[in-house]
CSV table of C-alpha atoms in Angstrom, one decimal:
chain,number,residue,atom,x,y,z
A,1,UNK,CA,67.4,-10.8,43.4
A,2,UNK,CA,67.5,-9.1,39.9
A,3,UNK,CA,70.5,-10.0,37.6
A,4,UNK,CA,70.9,-6.4,36.3
A,5,UNK,CA,72.8,-6.4,33.0
A,6,UNK,CA,71.8,-9.9,32.1
A,7,UNK,CA,68.0,-10.2,32.1
A,8,UNK,CA,65.1,-10.4,29.7
A,9,UNK,CA,61.6,-8.8,30.1
A,10,UNK,CA,59.2,-10.9,28.1
A,11,UNK,CA,56.5,-8.3,27.6
A,12,UNK,CA,56.2,-4.7,26.4
A,13,UNK,CA,53.5,-2.1,26.2
A,14,UNK,CA,52.9,-2.0,22.5
A,15,UNK,CA,51.0,1.1,21.3
A,16,UNK,CA,47.5,0.9,19.8
A,17,UNK,CA,48.0,0.0,16.1
A,18,UNK,CA,46.0,3.2,15.1
A,19,UNK,CA,48.7,5.3,16.8
A,20,UNK,CA,51.4,3.6,14.7
A,21,UNK,CA,49.4,3.8,11.5
A,22,UNK,CA,49.0,7.5,11.9
A,23,UNK,CA,52.6,8.0,10.9
A,24,UNK,CA,52.5,5.9,7.7
A,25,UNK,CA,53.5,7.9,4.7
A,26,UNK,CA,54.7,10.8,6.8
A,27,UNK,CA,58.4,11.7,6.2
A,28,UNK,CA,60.7,11.2,9.1
A,29,UNK,CA,62.0,14.7,8.6
A,30,UNK,CA,58.5,16.2,9.2
A,31,UNK,CA,58.1,14.1,12.3
A,32,UNK,CA,61.5,15.2,13.6
A,33,UNK,CA,60.7,18.8,13.0
A,34,UNK,CA,57.6,18.5,15.1
A,35,UNK,CA,59.7,17.0,17.9
A,36,UNK,CA,61.9,20.1,17.9
A,37,UNK,CA,64.6,18.1,16.2
A,38,UNK,CA,65.3,16.2,19.4
A,39,UNK,CA,64.5,12.6,18.7
A,40,UNK,CA,66.4,11.7,15.5
A,41,UNK,CA,69.1,9.0,15.6
A,42,UNK,CA,72.7,10.0,14.6
A,43,UNK,CA,73.2,10.2,10.9
A,44,UNK,CA,75.9,7.5,11.2
A,45,UNK,CA,73.0,5.0,11.6
A,46,UNK,CA,71.8,4.8,8.0
A,47,UNK,CA,69.5,2.7,5.8
A,48,UNK,CA,71.1,-0.2,4.0
A,49,UNK,CA,68.2,-2.1,2.6
A,50,UNK,CA,64.7,-1.7,1.0
A,51,UNK,CA,61.6,-0.3,2.6
A,52,UNK,CA,60.8,2.1,5.4
A,53,UNK,CA,60.5,1.4,9.1
A,54,UNK,CA,57.3,1.8,11.1
A,55,UNK,CA,56.5,-0.1,14.3
A,56,UNK,CA,57.0,-0.5,18.0
A,57,UNK,CA,60.5,-0.8,19.4
A,58,UNK,CA,61.7,-4.2,20.7
A,59,UNK,CA,64.8,-3.1,22.5
A,60,UNK,CA,68.0,-5.1,23.0
A,61,UNK,CA,71.5,-4.2,24.4
A,62,UNK,CA,74.6,-6.3,24.8
A,63,UNK,CA,78.3,-5.8,25.2
A,64,UNK,CA,80.1,-4.7,22.1
A,65,UNK,CA,80.6,-7.4,19.4
A,66,UNK,CA,78.2,-9.9,21.0
A,67,UNK,CA,74.8,-11.0,19.6
A,68,UNK,CA,73.6,-13.7,21.9
A,69,UNK,CA,70.7,-11.5,23.0
A,70,UNK,CA,69.8,-10.6,19.4
A,71,UNK,CA,69.3,-14.4,18.7
A,72,UNK,CA,66.9,-14.5,21.7
A,73,UNK,CA,65.1,-11.3,20.5
A,74,UNK,CA,64.5,-12.8,17.1
A,75,UNK,CA,62.8,-15.7,18.8
A,76,UNK,CA,60.6,-13.4,21.0
A,77,UNK,CA,59.7,-10.5,18.7
A,78,UNK,CA,56.2,-10.3,17.1
A,79,UNK,CA,55.3,-9.5,13.5
A,80,UNK,CA,55.6,-5.7,13.0
A,81,UNK,CA,58.1,-5.2,15.9
A,82,UNK,CA,61.2,-3.2,15.2
A,83,UNK,CA,64.3,-4.6,16.9
A,84,UNK,CA,66.5,-1.7,18.2
A,85,UNK,CA,69.9,-3.0,19.2
A,86,UNK,CA,72.3,-1.0,21.3
A,87,UNK,CA,75.8,-2.3,20.3
A,88,UNK,CA,77.5,0.9,21.7
A,89,UNK,CA,78.3,2.1,18.2
A,90,UNK,CA,81.2,-0.4,18.0
A,91,UNK,CA,82.2,-1.5,14.5
A,92,UNK,CA,84.8,-4.1,15.4
A,93,UNK,CA,82.4,-7.1,15.0
A,94,UNK,CA,79.2,-7.5,12.9
A,95,UNK,CA,76.2,-8.0,15.1
A,96,UNK,CA,74.1,-9.6,12.4
A,97,UNK,CA,74.2,-10.8,8.8
A,98,UNK,CA,72.2,-12.7,6.2
A,99,UNK,CA,71.2,-15.8,8.2
A,100,UNK,CA,69.7,-13.9,11.2
A,101,UNK,CA,68.0,-11.4,9.0
A,102,UNK,CA,66.3,-14.1,7.0
A,103,UNK,CA,64.7,-15.1,10.3
A,104,UNK,CA,63.6,-11.5,10.8
A,105,UNK,CA,62.0,-11.6,7.3
A,106,UNK,CA,60.3,-14.9,8.0
A,107,UNK,CA,58.8,-13.5,11.2
A,108,UNK,CA,57.6,-10.4,9.3
A,109,UNK,CA,59.3,-7.9,11.6
A,110,UNK,CA,58.9,-4.2,11.0
A,111,UNK,CA,62.7,-3.7,10.8
A,112,UNK,CA,66.1,-4.0,12.5
A,113,UNK,CA,68.2,-1.1,13.7
A,114,UNK,CA,71.7,-1.7,14.8
A,115,UNK,CA,73.9,0.8,16.6
A,116,UNK,CA,76.9,-1.2,15.4
A,117,UNK,CA,78.1,-3.1,12.4
A,118,UNK,CA,76.5,-5.7,10.1
A,119,UNK,CA,77.9,-8.0,7.4
A,120,UNK,CA,76.7,-9.7,4.2
A,121,UNK,CA,75.9,-6.3,2.9
A,122,UNK,CA,75.2,-7.3,-0.7
A,123,UNK,CA,72.5,-9.7,0.4
A,124,UNK,CA,71.0,-7.5,3.0
A,125,UNK,CA,70.6,-4.6,0.5
A,126,UNK,CA,68.2,-6.7,-1.5
A,127,UNK,CA,66.1,-8.1,1.5
A,128,UNK,CA,62.5,-7.2,1.9
A,129,UNK,CA,63.3,-5.9,5.4
A,130,UNK,CA,64.2,-2.4,6.5
A,131,UNK,CA,67.7,-2.6,8.1
A,132,UNK,CA,69.7,0.4,9.5
A,133,UNK,CA,73.2,0.1,10.8
A,134,UNK,CA,76.2,2.2,11.7
A,135,UNK,CA,78.7,0.3,9.6
A,136,UNK,CA,79.9,-2.9,7.8
A,137,UNK,CA,82.7,-5.4,8.6
A,138,UNK,CA,83.3,-9.0,7.7
A,139,UNK,CA,84.3,-9.8,11.3
A,140,UNK,CA,81.8,-12.0,13.0
A,141,UNK,CA,80.2,-11.7,16.5
A,142,UNK,CA,80.6,-13.5,19.8
A,143,UNK,CA,77.8,-15.2,21.6
A,144,UNK,CA,78.6,-14.9,25.3
A,145,UNK,CA,76.5,-12.1,26.7
A,146,UNK,CA,75.7,-10.5,28.9
A,147,UNK,CA,72.9,-8.2,27.8
A,148,UNK,CA,69.3,-7.2,28.3
A,149,UNK,CA,66.0,-7.3,26.3
A,150,UNK,CA,63.1,-4.9,26.6
A,151,UNK,CA,64.8,-2.3,28.8
A,152,UNK,CA,65.5,1.4,27.8
A,153,UNK,CA,68.5,1.6,25.5
A,154,UNK,CA,70.7,4.4,24.1
A,155,UNK,CA,71.1,4.2,20.4
A,156,UNK,CA,72.3,6.9,18.1
A,157,UNK,CA,72.3,9.4,21.0
A,158,UNK,CA,68.6,8.9,21.7
A,159,UNK,CA,67.1,6.9,24.5
A,160,UNK,CA,64.6,4.3,23.2
A,161,UNK,CA,62.0,2.6,25.4
A,162,UNK,CA,60.3,-0.6,24.7
A,163,UNK,CA,57.1,0.2,22.8
A,164,UNK,CA,58.3,3.6,21.4
A,165,UNK,CA,57.1,4.2,17.9
A,166,UNK,CA,60.0,3.9,15.4
A,167,UNK,CA,59.7,5.7,12.0
A,168,UNK,CA,62.4,5.6,9.4
A,169,UNK,CA,63.1,6.3,5.8
A,170,UNK,CA,66.0,7.3,3.5
A,171,UNK,CA,66.7,10.3,5.8
A,172,UNK,CA,67.1,8.2,8.9
A,173,UNK,CA,65.2,7.2,12.1
A,174,UNK,CA,63.0,9.2,14.5
A,175,UNK,CA,61.6,8.0,17.8
A,176,UNK,CA,58.2,8.9,19.2
A,177,UNK,CA,56.9,8.2,22.7
A,178,UNK,CA,53.4,6.7,22.5
A,179,UNK,CA,52.0,9.3,24.8
A,180,UNK,CA,53.0,12.0,22.4
A,181,UNK,CA,52.1,10.1,19.2
A,182,UNK,CA,48.6,11.4,18.5
A,183,UNK,CA,49.6,15.0,18.8
A,184,UNK,CA,52.9,14.6,16.9
A,185,UNK,CA,51.3,12.6,14.1
A,186,UNK,CA,48.6,15.4,13.6
A,187,UNK,CA,51.3,18.1,13.5
A,188,UNK,CA,53.6,16.2,11.2
A,189,UNK,CA,50.8,15.5,8.7
A,190,UNK,CA,49.8,19.2,8.7
A,191,UNK,CA,53.5,20.1,8.1
A,192,UNK,CA,53.8,17.6,5.3
A,193,UNK,CA,50.7,19.0,3.6
A,194,UNK,CA,52.1,22.6,4.0
A,195,UNK,CA,55.3,21.5,2.4
A,196,UNK,CA,53.5,19.9,-0.5
A,197,UNK,CA,51.7,23.2,-1.1
A,198,UNK,CA,55.0,25.1,-1.0
A,199,UNK,CA,56.5,22.7,-3.5
A,200,UNK,CA,53.6,23.4,-5.9
A,201,UNK,CA,54.3,27.1,-5.5
A,202,UNK,CA,58.0,26.6,-6.2
A,203,UNK,CA,57.2,24.7,-9.4
A,204,UNK,CA,54.7,27.3,-10.5
A,205,UNK,CA,57.2,30.2,-9.7
A,206,UNK,CA,54.7,31.8,-7.3
A,207,UNK,CA,56.6,31.2,-4.0
A,208,UNK,CA,56.6,34.4,-1.9
A,209,UNK,CA,60.2,34.9,-0.4
A,210,UNK,CA,59.6,38.3,1.2
A,211,UNK,CA,60.1,36.7,4.6
A,212,UNK,CA,63.9,36.3,3.9
A,213,UNK,CA,64.6,40.0,3.8
A,214,UNK,CA,62.3,40.6,6.8
A,215,UNK,CA,64.2,38.0,8.8
A,216,UNK,CA,67.6,39.4,7.8
A,217,UNK,CA,66.5,42.9,8.8
A,218,UNK,CA,65.2,41.7,12.1
A,219,UNK,CA,68.5,40.1,12.9
A,220,UNK,CA,70.4,43.3,12.0
A,221,UNK,CA,72.0,42.1,8.7
A,222,UNK,CA,73.6,45.0,6.7
A,223,UNK,CA,72.8,44.9,3.0
A,224,UNK,CA,75.1,47.1,0.9
A,225,UNK,CA,74.2,48.1,-2.6
A,226,UNK,CA,77.7,47.9,-4.0
A,227,UNK,CA,80.8,45.8,-4.7
A,228,UNK,CA,83.1,44.6,-1.9
A,229,UNK,CA,86.4,46.5,-2.0
């Protein structure tokens, strides 16, 4: 009999490292655009420390304010894994702080994303570990459970599966399913290159903006050569 709601799966299907590396250096915004803007975490989950996130999701969920399963996840996660913790967006109690995140640094994790609160902000800001969270509070967590590890979780309005590719920078977090990764990475790199070309045109003053009037005309916008009265 399965103890649904209080169980741990010890293994996940991690993507081939080449699939993950295909996203290195590509802005999260470009990746999100190529996913039709459908796989970005809510803006309330923001970056609070140094570095960018890139790695496979190691998922955790627990009841609000409880971090027992996060302690176990830190024991289990492998170097490069990104712990994605579903705390239901609750900000009443901090799910983690300096001590636990030092363990994540020692284990060389790829990052930690908390849909909930953290504490010890001043120290976490300076850590060599990408950390994203929804808020900050001095109130500490409980350690009672229940919870689950390596099951699908809902975080920042996006469903994240164990092994999904997590990419994050100053703009936020985007989630890519491994089966889509090769195609999305290629599209995102192409889009990023196109934007770099456009930036060069902007700086040179040669950017063609004729498309704006064409788009307005196509949508029926009236342009009046005169002053509003």
